[in-house]
Amino acid sequence: MARATIVGAGMTNFGVHERPLPDLFADAAFDAFDDAGVASPEIEALYVGNAMGGMTENDTHLAPTLASHIGCPGVPAQRFEDACATSATAFKHAVEAVESGRHDVVLAGGVERCTPETGLDTAAMTRVFVSAAHRQYEQPAGLTFPGVFALLTKRHMHEYGTTEEHLAEVAVKNHFNGTLNPRAHFGRETSVEKVLDSPIVADPFHLMDCCPFSDGASGIVVASEAAAESFDHPVDVAGVGHATDVVPLADKTDLPATQAARDAASQAYGQANTTADAIDFAEIHDCFTGAEVMATEALGLFEDGAGGPAAAAGRTALDGEVPVNPSGGLKAKGHPIGATGTAQLVELTEQLRGEAGERQLDDPERAVAHNLGGDAATTVVTVMEARQ
Amino acid sequence: MSDTDPSADRLDYVAWADRLRDGELLGQECAECGHTTAAPKAACVRCGSRTLAAVTLPTDGIVHSETTIGVPPEGFDGEYQVAVVRLGDAKVLGRIDGAVDIGDRVSFADVLVADDHPAPVFEPV
Ligand SMILES: [Zn+2]
């Protein structure tokens, strides 16, 4: 029995948006409502993610603002902040709410603007992002978020022999997939040479190893298993695992293990009564190319240390044994922080229904989404299954 | 409510930062399980004990991981190297003065203050 079902999924294009947060969120929410065939008054609660609106746009207390804007005034509405895992944790609470019987049909989603449309330049936005690193023990050294993942990835390279070329192959794959996704921020291919020739952001990461600053929103209509009967295209949420790891990162026992992902995956696979071997494809939090490599190992898709060579060998390509980030991932689809987690679930929903257009995989039955926050100290892993 | 301040003996951030500004790098050792950290907390991350003793960390260590920041945040000027340095049983994030690789030996050499928050600086030995 599924923990919950997704009966509607929607998102904006990811990229640069002039529209403020409420209008962006409404576009995604209504896309999801129309997909589900529900009207605003049928939504019983709102679980919305926005990580940084207070810092980037002087905009907080968003939950009732957004509920009001989309025709759902008065419902219990709450806003979540868990860095880049913001909307996955919002989704987790939505799943628990329908699973427990508290609600039947709710909306989970996220919205964020990170481009210069906020009025912030690269240095200012880099400072905003590093607010997710430890204020006392990490920020004073001048760490950045690319730097956080560079520290994890350099250790992975040291322990396993992962190379910059392996990392670049992840970017090349995800950029190719992005060319098949009309909602992606980047719709152009790249090459290993172009990645390695791009400027260093935090070594080993070149600019083209890093996801872009994006604006966008996503929304998911979540229904209980019983309520799902009255919808046309439900997809099952078989498991949602959520774990955290020690902060700051120097206190983590094993840097490249990304232990929270291992713990969350173990929970999610257990709830779904499945294993990594039975996963047909994955949407993975590739904020940086090295993050995808470490996540494919943490999720059990490859042995520890095999993630880089697997990507380079095409094993994670659209036609590989376990496609990773068919949407283009954060790298090409874009990364509007608080919208990313539920946008991954939009891709899972569409692929499992067979509605993913040019990038549609061959009849997938089971998929996993991996959304991390901060230095991977928050990770949410979701297993979804097509309805039989 | 207890009649003594439960945090009176604890190495908190303010005390840690004051000592670091004075050139001493302190950490914490758990009296219950022995876990040692360079980033003092209110309770042990391994066992939850609140009985934590301030300890002076070794000044010589090994680079556990490192990166050179090419695009710094507002308030910093690039480029510069940061590293996770293993000091005995603890690991700490710091700035590098010089250039190091993983496995290199470094020594606590200086203190950097950014936005009124100190950070340790290490140099190769
Ligand atoms: Zn302890």
mmCIF file of N, CA, C and O in Angstrom, chain A residues 121-128 130 134-144 146-148 150-156 158-159 200-205 246-256, chain B residues 11-13 16 35-41 45 63-76 79-84 86 90-95 102-103 112-115 117-120:
data_model
loop_
_atom_site.group_PDB
_atom_site.id
_atom_site.type_symbol
_atom_site.label_atom_id
_atom_site.label_comp_id
_atom_site.label_asym_id
_atom_site.label_seq_id
_atom_site.Cartn_x
_atom_site.Cartn_y
_atom_site.Cartn_z
ATOM 1 N N ASP A 121 23.673 40.660 -7.043
ATOM 2 C CA ASP A 121 24.673 40.185 -7.998
ATOM 3 C C ASP A 121 25.287 38.862 -7.508
ATOM 4 O O ASP A 121 24.890 38.326 -6.459
ATOM 5 N N THR A 122 26.258 38.331 -8.248
ATOM 6 C CA THR A 122 26.821 37.016 -7.927
ATOM 7 C C THR A 122 27.440 36.977 -6.536
ATOM 8 O O THR A 122 27.217 36.039 -5.769
ATOM 9 N N ALA A 123 28.204 38.024 -6.179
ATOM 10 C CA ALA A 123 28.852 38.027 -4.859
ATOM 11 C C ALA A 123 27.808 38.066 -3.742
ATOM 12 O O ALA A 123 27.930 37.365 -2.728
ATOM 13 N N ALA A 124 26.781 38.870 -3.929
ATOM 14 C CA ALA A 124 25.739 38.974 -2.900
ATOM 15 C C ALA A 124 24.958 37.665 -2.790
ATOM 16 O O ALA A 124 24.655 37.192 -1.685
ATOM 17 N N MET A 125 24.646 37.048 -3.937
ATOM 18 C CA MET A 125 23.896 35.791 -3.896
ATOM 19 C C MET A 125 24.776 34.663 -3.348
ATOM 20 O O MET A 125 24.278 33.781 -2.641
ATOM 21 N N THR A 126 26.079 34.700 -3.638
ATOM 22 C CA THR A 126 27.005 33.709 -3.074
ATOM 23 C C THR A 126 26.996 33.802 -1.546
ATOM 24 O O THR A 126 27.023 32.792 -0.842
ATOM 25 N N ARG A 127 26.903 35.028 -1.027
ATOM 26 C CA ARG A 127 26.821 35.212 0.429
ATOM 27 C C ARG A 127 25.495 34.679 0.970
ATOM 28 O O ARG A 127 25.457 34.043 2.028
ATOM 29 N N VAL A 128 24.404 34.918 0.250
ATOM 30 C CA VAL A 128 23.102 34.398 0.686
ATOM 31 C C VAL A 128 23.149 32.873 0.752
ATOM 32 O O VAL A 128 22.739 32.261 1.744
ATOM 33 N N VAL A 130 25.667 30.903 1.155
ATOM 34 C CA VAL A 130 26.541 30.337 2.186
ATOM 35 C C VAL A 130 25.940 30.523 3.581
ATOM 36 O O VAL A 130 26.470 29.997 4.559
ATOM 37 N N HIS A 134 27.643 26.714 8.362
ATOM 38 C CA HIS A 134 27.631 27.102 9.778
ATOM 39 C C HIS A 134 28.097 28.546 9.946
ATOM 40 O O HIS A 134 29.182 28.901 9.499
ATOM 41 N N ARG A 135 27.271 29.364 10.586
ATOM 42 C CA ARG A 135 27.575 30.793 10.715
ATOM 43 C C ARG A 135 28.857 31.030 11.508
ATOM 44 O O ARG A 135 29.642 31.911 11.184
ATOM 45 N N GLN A 136 29.067 30.251 12.572
ATOM 46 C CA GLN A 136 30.216 30.500 13.435
ATOM 47 C C GLN A 136 31.462 29.735 12.989
ATOM 48 O O GLN A 136 32.576 30.244 13.106
ATOM 49 N N TYR A 137 31.298 28.509 12.514
ATOM 50 C CA TYR A 137 32.467 27.655 12.307
ATOM 51 C C TYR A 137 32.848 27.470 10.840
ATOM 52 O O TYR A 137 33.853 26.834 10.554
ATOM 53 N N GLU A 138 32.035 27.988 9.897
ATOM 54 C CA GLU A 138 32.375 27.786 8.483
ATOM 55 C C GLU A 138 32.417 29.089 7.689
ATOM 56 O O GLU A 138 33.338 29.306 6.904
ATOM 57 N N GLN A 139 31.417 29.942 7.882
ATOM 58 C CA GLN A 139 31.383 31.164 7.072
ATOM 59 C C GLN A 139 32.605 32.057 7.271
ATOM 60 O O GLN A 139 33.089 32.657 6.294
ATOM 61 N N PRO A 140 33.170 32.177 8.490
ATOM 62 C CA PRO A 140 34.292 33.118 8.657
ATOM 63 C C PRO A 140 35.537 32.772 7.835
ATOM 64 O O PRO A 140 36.326 33.661 7.508
ATOM 65 N N ALA A 141 35.711 31.508 7.484
ATOM 66 C CA ALA A 141 36.887 31.126 6.689
ATOM 67 C C ALA A 141 36.737 31.523 5.224
ATOM 68 O O ALA A 141 37.679 31.409 4.442
ATOM 69 N N GLY A 142 35.550 31.972 4.832
ATOM 70 C CA GLY A 142 35.335 32.350 3.435
ATOM 71 C C GLY A 142 34.846 31.203 2.578
ATOM 72 O O GLY A 142 34.973 31.230 1.354
ATOM 73 N N LEU A 143 34.250 30.211 3.247
ATOM 74 C CA LEU A 143 33.699 29.079 2.498
ATOM 75 C C LEU A 143 32.534 29.558 1.627
ATOM 76 O O LEU A 143 31.864 30.539 1.953
ATOM 77 N N THR A 144 32.299 28.864 0.530
ATOM 78 C CA THR A 144 31.147 29.124 -0.334
ATOM 79 C C THR A 144 30.422 27.795 -0.531
ATOM 80 O O THR A 144 30.940 26.740 -0.152
ATOM 81 N N PRO A 146 29.748 26.229 -3.510
ATOM 82 C CA PRO A 146 30.610 25.382 -4.353
ATOM 83 C C PRO A 146 31.794 24.829 -3.552
ATOM 84 O O PRO A 146 32.203 23.680 -3.750
ATOM 85 N N GLY A 147 32.311 25.642 -2.624
ATOM 86 C CA GLY A 147 33.426 25.194 -1.787
ATOM 87 C C GLY A 147 33.056 24.032 -0.894
ATOM 88 O O GLY A 147 33.855 23.106 -0.691
ATOM 89 N N VAL A 148 31.860 24.049 -0.334
ATOM 90 C CA VAL A 148 31.391 22.939 0.506
ATOM 91 C C VAL A 148 31.433 21.630 -0.285
ATOM 92 O O VAL A 148 32.009 20.626 0.167
ATOM 93 N N ALA A 150 32.993 21.104 -3.060
ATOM 94 C CA ALA A 150 34.365 20.848 -3.506
ATOM 95 C C ALA A 150 35.132 20.075 -2.429
ATOM 96 O O ALA A 150 35.880 19.144 -2.738
ATOM 97 N N LEU A 151 34.932 20.442 -1.154
ATOM 98 C CA LEU A 151 35.623 19.726 -0.074
ATOM 99 C C LEU A 151 35.181 18.264 -0.018
ATOM 100 O O LEU A 151 36.003 17.361 0.186
ATOM 101 N N LEU A 152 33.888 18.023 -0.191
ATOM 102 C CA LEU A 152 33.403 16.632 -0.201
ATOM 103 C C LEU A 152 33.950 15.883 -1.407
ATOM 104 O O LEU A 152 34.387 14.729 -1.310
ATOM 105 N N THR A 153 33.925 16.552 -2.572
ATOM 106 C CA THR A 153 34.313 15.885 -3.819
ATOM 107 C C THR A 153 35.821 15.650 -3.894
ATOM 108 O O THR A 153 36.259 14.595 -4.377
ATOM 109 N N LYS A 154 36.628 16.605 -3.415
ATOM 110 C CA LYS A 154 38.079 16.409 -3.441
ATOM 111 C C LYS A 154 38.470 15.176 -2.614
ATOM 112 O O LYS A 154 39.369 14.414 -2.974
ATOM 113 N N ARG A 155 37.767 14.993 -1.508
ATOM 114 C CA ARG A 155 38.042 13.815 -0.683
ATOM 115 C C ARG A 155 37.626 12.536 -1.425
ATOM 116 O O ARG A 155 38.314 11.513 -1.330
ATOM 117 N N HIS A 156 36.512 12.607 -2.145
ATOM 118 C CA HIS A 156 36.073 11.457 -2.951
ATOM 119 C C HIS A 156 37.119 11.139 -4.013
ATOM 120 O O HIS A 156 37.470 9.973 -4.250
ATOM 121 N N HIS A 158 40.265 11.814 -3.863
ATOM 122 C CA HIS A 158 41.453 11.301 -3.177
ATOM 123 C C HIS A 158 41.281 9.827 -2.814
ATOM 124 O O HIS A 158 42.199 9.020 -2.982
ATOM 125 N N GLU A 159 40.095 9.477 -2.332
ATOM 126 C CA GLU A 159 39.895 8.110 -1.840
ATOM 127 C C GLU A 159 39.651 7.108 -2.970
ATOM 128 O O GLU A 159 40.019 5.940 -2.847
ATOM 129 N N ILE A 200 37.437 28.354 -12.977
ATOM 130 C CA ILE A 200 37.297 27.649 -11.699
ATOM 131 C C ILE A 200 36.415 28.457 -10.750
ATOM 132 O O ILE A 200 36.637 29.641 -10.533
ATOM 133 N N VAL A 201 35.422 27.771 -10.185
ATOM 134 C CA VAL A 201 34.573 28.397 -9.158
ATOM 135 C C VAL A 201 35.094 28.009 -7.768
ATOM 136 O O VAL A 201 35.228 28.847 -6.883
ATOM 137 N N ALA A 202 35.351 26.714 -7.592
ATOM 138 C CA ALA A 202 36.006 26.179 -6.394
ATOM 139 C C ALA A 202 36.543 24.834 -6.839
ATOM 140 O O ALA A 202 35.757 23.938 -7.132
ATOM 141 N N ASP A 203 37.865 24.704 -6.918
ATOM 142 C CA ASP A 203 38.390 23.496 -7.546
ATOM 143 C C ASP A 203 37.986 22.256 -6.749
ATOM 144 O O ASP A 203 37.966 22.321 -5.513
ATOM 145 N N PRO A 204 37.595 21.166 -7.374
ATOM 146 C CA PRO A 204 37.723 20.845 -8.800
ATOM 147 C C PRO A 204 36.603 21.371 -9.702
ATOM 148 O O PRO A 204 36.559 20.986 -10.868
ATOM 149 N N PHE A 205 35.723 22.208 -9.182
ATOM 150 C CA PHE A 205 34.558 22.593 -9.976
ATOM 151 C C PHE A 205 34.843 23.807 -10.851
ATOM 152 O O PHE A 205 35.170 24.884 -10.359
ATOM 153 N N VAL A 246 25.602 15.483 10.792
ATOM 154 C CA VAL A 246 26.200 16.482 11.679
ATOM 155 C C VAL A 246 26.651 17.712 10.889
ATOM 156 O O VAL A 246 27.207 17.610 9.802
ATOM 157 N N VAL A 247 26.425 18.873 11.459
ATOM 158 C CA VAL A 247 26.922 20.151 10.978
ATOM 159 C C VAL A 247 27.834 20.705 12.075
ATOM 160 O O VAL A 247 27.472 20.604 13.253
ATOM 161 N N PRO A 248 28.980 21.298 11.772
ATOM 162 C CA PRO A 248 29.540 21.601 10.458
ATOM 163 C C PRO A 248 30.152 20.389 9.770
ATOM 164 O O PRO A 248 30.295 19.336 10.369
ATOM 165 N N LEU A 249 30.560 20.591 8.534
ATOM 166 C CA LEU A 249 30.983 19.442 7.736
ATOM 167 C C LEU A 249 32.261 18.802 8.263
ATOM 168 O O LEU A 249 32.453 17.600 8.092
ATOM 169 N N ALA A 250 33.127 19.594 8.926
ATOM 170 C CA ALA A 250 34.358 19.006 9.464
ATOM 171 C C ALA A 250 34.053 17.955 10.518
ATOM 172 O O ALA A 250 34.882 17.087 10.789
ATOM 173 N N ASP A 251 32.874 18.019 11.131
ATOM 174 C CA ASP A 251 32.497 17.044 12.148
ATOM 175 C C ASP A 251 31.895 15.773 11.561
ATOM 176 O O ASP A 251 31.604 14.832 12.297
ATOM 177 N N LYS A 252 31.673 15.750 10.249
ATOM 178 C CA LYS A 252 31.123 14.536 9.656
ATOM 179 C C LYS A 252 32.183 13.436 9.698
ATOM 180 O O LYS A 252 33.370 13.695 9.474
ATOM 181 N N THR A 253 31.736 12.226 9.958
ATOM 182 C CA THR A 253 32.674 11.114 10.082
ATOM 183 C C THR A 253 33.347 10.825 8.749
ATOM 184 O O THR A 253 34.549 10.592 8.691
ATOM 185 N N ASP A 254 32.570 10.825 7.662
ATOM 186 C CA ASP A 254 33.064 10.370 6.360
ATOM 187 C C ASP A 254 32.518 11.351 5.316
ATOM 188 O O ASP A 254 31.348 11.288 4.953
ATOM 189 N N LEU A 255 33.369 12.264 4.834
ATOM 190 C CA LEU A 255 32.871 13.344 3.969
ATOM 191 C C LEU A 255 32.198 12.838 2.694
ATOM 192 O O LEU A 255 31.076 13.244 2.384
ATOM 193 N N PRO A 256 32.829 11.986 1.881
ATOM 194 C CA PRO A 256 32.187 11.611 0.619
ATOM 195 C C PRO A 256 31.045 10.607 0.755
ATOM 196 O O PRO A 256 30.360 10.322 -0.229
ATOM 197 N N LEU B 11 32.194 25.331 27.261
ATOM 198 C CA LEU B 11 32.910 26.153 26.287
ATOM 199 C C LEU B 11 31.895 26.561 25.218
ATOM 200 O O LEU B 11 31.562 25.774 24.345
ATOM 201 N N ASP B 12 31.423 27.786 25.298
ATOM 202 C CA ASP B 12 30.459 28.233 24.288
ATOM 203 C C ASP B 12 31.184 28.987 23.177
ATOM 204 O O ASP B 12 32.404 29.156 23.217
ATOM 205 N N TYR B 13 30.414 29.428 22.187
ATOM 206 C CA TYR B 13 31.039 30.055 21.028
ATOM 207 C C TYR B 13 31.797 31.327 21.402
ATOM 208 O O TYR B 13 32.904 31.558 20.922
ATOM 209 N N TRP B 16 35.042 30.395 22.940
ATOM 210 C CA TRP B 16 35.889 29.763 21.914
ATOM 211 C C TRP B 16 36.488 30.830 20.989
ATOM 212 O O TRP B 16 37.676 30.818 20.675
ATOM 213 N N HIS B 35 34.275 11.551 22.542
ATOM 214 C CA HIS B 35 34.240 12.218 21.230
ATOM 215 C C HIS B 35 34.851 13.609 21.330
ATOM 216 O O HIS B 35 34.570 14.356 22.254
ATOM 217 N N THR B 36 35.698 13.934 20.361
ATOM 218 C CA THR B 36 36.367 15.228 20.357
ATOM 219 C C THR B 36 35.951 16.015 19.135
ATOM 220 O O THR B 36 35.877 15.474 18.036
ATOM 221 N N THR B 37 35.648 17.302 19.327
ATOM 222 C CA THR B 37 35.265 18.161 18.212
ATOM 223 C C THR B 37 35.997 19.487 18.313
ATOM 224 O O THR B 37 36.334 19.938 19.413
ATOM 225 N N ALA B 38 36.212 20.101 17.150
ATOM 226 C CA ALA B 38 36.811 21.430 17.111
ATOM 227 C C ALA B 38 35.745 22.512 17.039
ATOM 228 O O ALA B 38 36.082 23.693 17.027
ATOM 229 N N ALA B 39 34.489 22.114 16.948
ATOM 230 C CA ALA B 39 33.387 23.074 16.833
ATOM 231 C C ALA B 39 32.471 22.884 18.045
ATOM 232 O O ALA B 39 31.554 22.066 18.013
ATOM 233 N N PRO B 40 32.749 23.615 19.132
ATOM 234 C CA PRO B 40 32.029 23.368 20.390
ATOM 235 C C PRO B 40 30.519 23.448 20.258
ATOM 236 O O PRO B 40 29.977 24.269 19.532
ATOM 237 N N LYS B 41 29.861 22.537 20.963
ATOM 238 C CA LYS B 41 28.404 22.445 20.944
ATOM 239 C C LYS B 41 27.876 22.400 22.363
ATOM 240 O O LYS B 41 28.642 22.321 23.319
ATOM 241 N N VAL B 45 27.684 15.437 20.038
ATOM 242 C CA VAL B 45 26.951 14.975 18.852
ATOM 243 C C VAL B 45 26.923 13.454 18.765
ATOM 244 O O VAL B 45 26.125 12.902 18.016
ATOM 245 N N VAL B 63 46.111 17.783 6.266
ATOM 246 C CA VAL B 63 45.013 18.250 5.405
ATOM 247 C C VAL B 63 44.147 17.050 5.012
ATOM 248 O O VAL B 63 44.625 16.102 4.394
ATOM 249 N N HIS B 64 42.856 17.123 5.399
ATOM 250 C CA HIS B 64 41.919 16.038 5.111
ATOM 251 C C HIS B 64 41.215 16.279 3.776
ATOM 252 O O HIS B 64 40.944 15.354 3.021
ATOM 253 N N SER B 65 40.873 17.538 3.489
ATOM 254 C CA SER B 65 40.372 17.922 2.175
ATOM 255 C C SER B 65 40.615 19.404 2.004
ATOM 256 O O SER B 65 40.816 20.122 2.993
ATOM 257 N N GLU B 66 40.612 19.859 0.751
ATOM 258 C CA GLU B 66 40.910 21.271 0.497
ATOM 259 C C GLU B 66 40.281 21.693 -0.812
ATOM 260 O O GLU B 66 39.990 20.863 -1.663
ATOM 261 N N THR B 67 40.070 23.012 -0.949
ATOM 262 C CA THR B 67 39.633 23.569 -2.226
ATOM 263 C C THR B 67 40.107 25.010 -2.310
ATOM 264 O O THR B 67 40.272 25.670 -1.284
ATOM 265 N N THR B 68 40.320 25.460 -3.525
ATOM 266 C CA THR B 68 40.654 26.860 -3.750
ATOM 267 C C THR B 68 39.404 27.566 -4.256
ATOM 268 O O THR B 68 38.827 27.178 -5.281
ATOM 269 N N ILE B 69 38.975 28.562 -3.511
ATOM 270 C CA ILE B 69 37.761 29.307 -3.838
ATOM 271 C C ILE B 69 38.093 30.346 -4.908
ATOM 272 O O ILE B 69 38.911 31.236 -4.675
ATOM 273 N N GLY B 70 37.458 30.221 -6.054
ATOM 274 C CA GLY B 70 37.692 31.164 -7.145
ATOM 275 C C GLY B 70 36.668 32.281 -7.197
ATOM 276 O O GLY B 70 36.945 33.369 -7.697
ATOM 277 N N VAL B 71 35.462 31.998 -6.714
ATOM 278 C CA VAL B 71 34.386 33.003 -6.696
ATOM 279 C C VAL B 71 33.961 33.175 -5.243
ATOM 280 O O VAL B 71 33.194 32.369 -4.712
ATOM 281 N N PRO B 72 34.485 34.209 -4.565
ATOM 282 C CA PRO B 72 34.202 34.379 -3.133
ATOM 283 C C PRO B 72 32.869 35.072 -2.898
ATOM 284 O O PRO B 72 32.326 35.711 -3.791
ATOM 285 N N PRO B 73 32.344 34.934 -1.666
ATOM 286 C CA PRO B 73 31.127 35.680 -1.328
ATOM 287 C C PRO B 73 31.452 37.157 -1.099
ATOM 288 O O PRO B 73 32.616 37.523 -0.924
ATOM 289 N N GLU B 74 30.413 37.966 -1.078
ATOM 290 C CA GLU B 74 30.529 39.371 -0.710
ATOM 291 C C GLU B 74 31.293 39.471 0.612
ATOM 292 O O GLU B 74 31.028 38.707 1.537
ATOM 293 N N GLY B 75 32.229 40.388 0.691
ATOM 294 C CA GLY B 75 32.988 40.560 1.925
ATOM 295 C C GLY B 75 34.329 39.846 1.920
ATOM 296 O O GLY B 75 35.115 39.996 2.860
ATOM 297 N N PHE B 76 34.586 39.027 0.883
ATOM 298 C CA PHE B 76 35.861 38.313 0.767
ATOM 299 C C PHE B 76 36.481 38.626 -0.587
ATOM 300 O O PHE B 76 35.758 38.901 -1.559
ATOM 301 N N GLU B 79 41.525 34.837 -5.043
ATOM 302 C CA GLU B 79 41.156 33.509 -4.628
ATOM 303 C C GLU B 79 41.961 33.093 -3.415
ATOM 304 O O GLU B 79 42.999 33.702 -3.129
ATOM 305 N N TYR B 80 41.472 32.066 -2.720
ATOM 306 C CA TYR B 80 42.137 31.613 -1.514
ATOM 307 C C TYR B 80 41.779 30.151 -1.292
ATOM 308 O O TYR B 80 40.789 29.649 -1.834
ATOM 309 N N GLN B 81 42.609 29.500 -0.469
ATOM 310 C CA GLN B 81 42.393 28.074 -0.221
ATOM 311 C C GLN B 81 41.821 27.862 1.170
ATOM 312 O O GLN B 81 42.280 28.477 2.146
ATOM 313 N N VAL B 82 40.808 27.003 1.262
ATOM 314 C CA VAL B 82 40.280 26.571 2.559
ATOM 315 C C VAL B 82 40.477 25.062 2.663
ATOM 316 O O VAL B 82 40.605 24.369 1.642
ATOM 317 N N ALA B 83 40.529 24.563 3.887
ATOM 318 C CA ALA B 83 40.796 23.136 4.067
ATOM 319 C C ALA B 83 40.117 22.626 5.329
ATOM 320 O O ALA B 83 39.903 23.372 6.285
ATOM 321 N N VAL B 84 39.774 21.342 5.295
ATOM 322 C CA VAL B 84 39.423 20.617 6.507
ATOM 323 C C VAL B 84 40.723 19.989 6.997
ATOM 324 O O VAL B 84 41.357 19.222 6.272
ATOM 325 N N ARG B 86 42.792 17.811 9.899
ATOM 326 C CA ARG B 86 42.665 16.873 11.028
ATOM 327 C C ARG B 86 43.698 17.238 12.089
ATOM 328 O O ARG B 86 44.897 17.307 11.813
ATOM 329 N N ALA B 90 40.139 15.465 16.176
ATOM 330 C CA ALA B 90 39.138 16.420 15.683
ATOM 331 C C ALA B 90 39.490 16.884 14.281
ATOM 332 O O ALA B 90 40.635 16.778 13.836
ATOM 333 N N LYS B 91 38.497 17.396 13.583
ATOM 334 C CA LYS B 91 38.724 18.045 12.293
ATOM 335 C C LYS B 91 38.165 19.466 12.375
ATOM 336 O O LYS B 91 37.139 19.690 13.024
ATOM 337 N N VAL B 92 38.841 20.406 11.703
ATOM 338 C CA VAL B 92 38.409 21.797 11.751
ATOM 339 C C VAL B 92 38.545 22.417 10.367
ATOM 340 O O VAL B 92 39.445 22.064 9.599
ATOM 341 N N LEU B 93 37.617 23.321 10.051
ATOM 342 C CA LEU B 93 37.713 24.055 8.791
ATOM 343 C C LEU B 93 38.523 25.320 9.026
ATOM 344 O O LEU B 93 38.287 26.043 10.000
ATOM 345 N N GLY B 94 39.467 25.571 8.141
ATOM 346 C CA GLY B 94 40.259 26.787 8.277
ATOM 347 C C GLY B 94 40.728 27.297 6.932
ATOM 348 O O GLY B 94 40.497 26.680 5.887
ATOM 349 N N ARG B 95 41.369 28.442 6.981
ATOM 350 C CA ARG B 95 41.974 29.048 5.803
ATOM 351 C C ARG B 95 43.427 28.576 5.715
ATOM 352 O O ARG B 95 44.063 28.339 6.752
ATOM 353 N N ILE B 102 45.811 17.381 -0.147
ATOM 354 C CA ILE B 102 45.363 16.411 0.845
ATOM 355 C C ILE B 102 46.565 15.577 1.299
ATOM 356 O O ILE B 102 47.363 15.134 0.474
ATOM 357 N N GLY B 103 46.671 15.386 2.626
ATOM 358 C CA GLY B 103 47.763 14.594 3.184
ATOM 359 C C GLY B 103 48.947 15.418 3.642
ATOM 360 O O GLY B 103 49.809 14.918 4.372
ATOM 361 N N LEU B 112 42.194 34.675 11.177
ATOM 362 C CA LEU B 112 41.559 35.593 10.239
ATOM 363 C C LEU B 112 40.247 36.044 10.880
ATOM 364 O O LEU B 112 39.562 35.228 11.494
ATOM 365 N N VAL B 113 39.910 37.301 10.777
ATOM 366 C CA VAL B 113 38.627 37.764 11.316
ATOM 367 C C VAL B 113 37.790 38.310 10.168
ATOM 368 O O VAL B 113 38.226 39.214 9.445
ATOM 369 N N ALA B 114 36.626 37.727 9.988
ATOM 370 C CA ALA B 114 35.726 38.153 8.917
ATOM 371 C C ALA B 114 34.381 38.501 9.541
ATOM 372 O O ALA B 114 33.778 37.670 10.221
ATOM 373 N N ASP B 115 33.920 39.728 9.317
ATOM 374 C CA ASP B 115 32.623 40.141 9.839
ATOM 375 C C ASP B 115 32.551 39.873 11.346
ATOM 376 O O ASP B 115 31.552 39.392 11.859
ATOM 377 N N HIS B 117 33.915 37.595 13.058
ATOM 378 C CA HIS B 117 33.988 36.182 13.449
ATOM 379 C C HIS B 117 35.384 35.656 13.096
ATOM 380 O O HIS B 117 35.806 35.789 11.942
ATOM 381 N N PRO B 118 36.098 35.040 14.055
ATOM 382 C CA PRO B 118 37.444 34.545 13.755
ATOM 383 C C PRO B 118 37.432 33.165 13.098
ATOM 384 O O PRO B 118 36.512 32.373 13.301
ATOM 385 N N ALA B 119 38.461 32.892 12.318
ATOM 386 C CA ALA B 119 38.677 31.563 11.731
ATOM 387 C C ALA B 119 40.156 31.241 11.825
ATOM 388 O O ALA B 119 40.999 32.133 11.663
ATOM 389 N N PRO B 120 40.497 29.971 12.077
ATOM 390 C CA PRO B 120 41.917 29.613 12.151
ATOM 391 C C PRO B 120 42.571 29.592 10.775
ATOM 392 O O PRO B 120 41.933 29.272 9.780
#
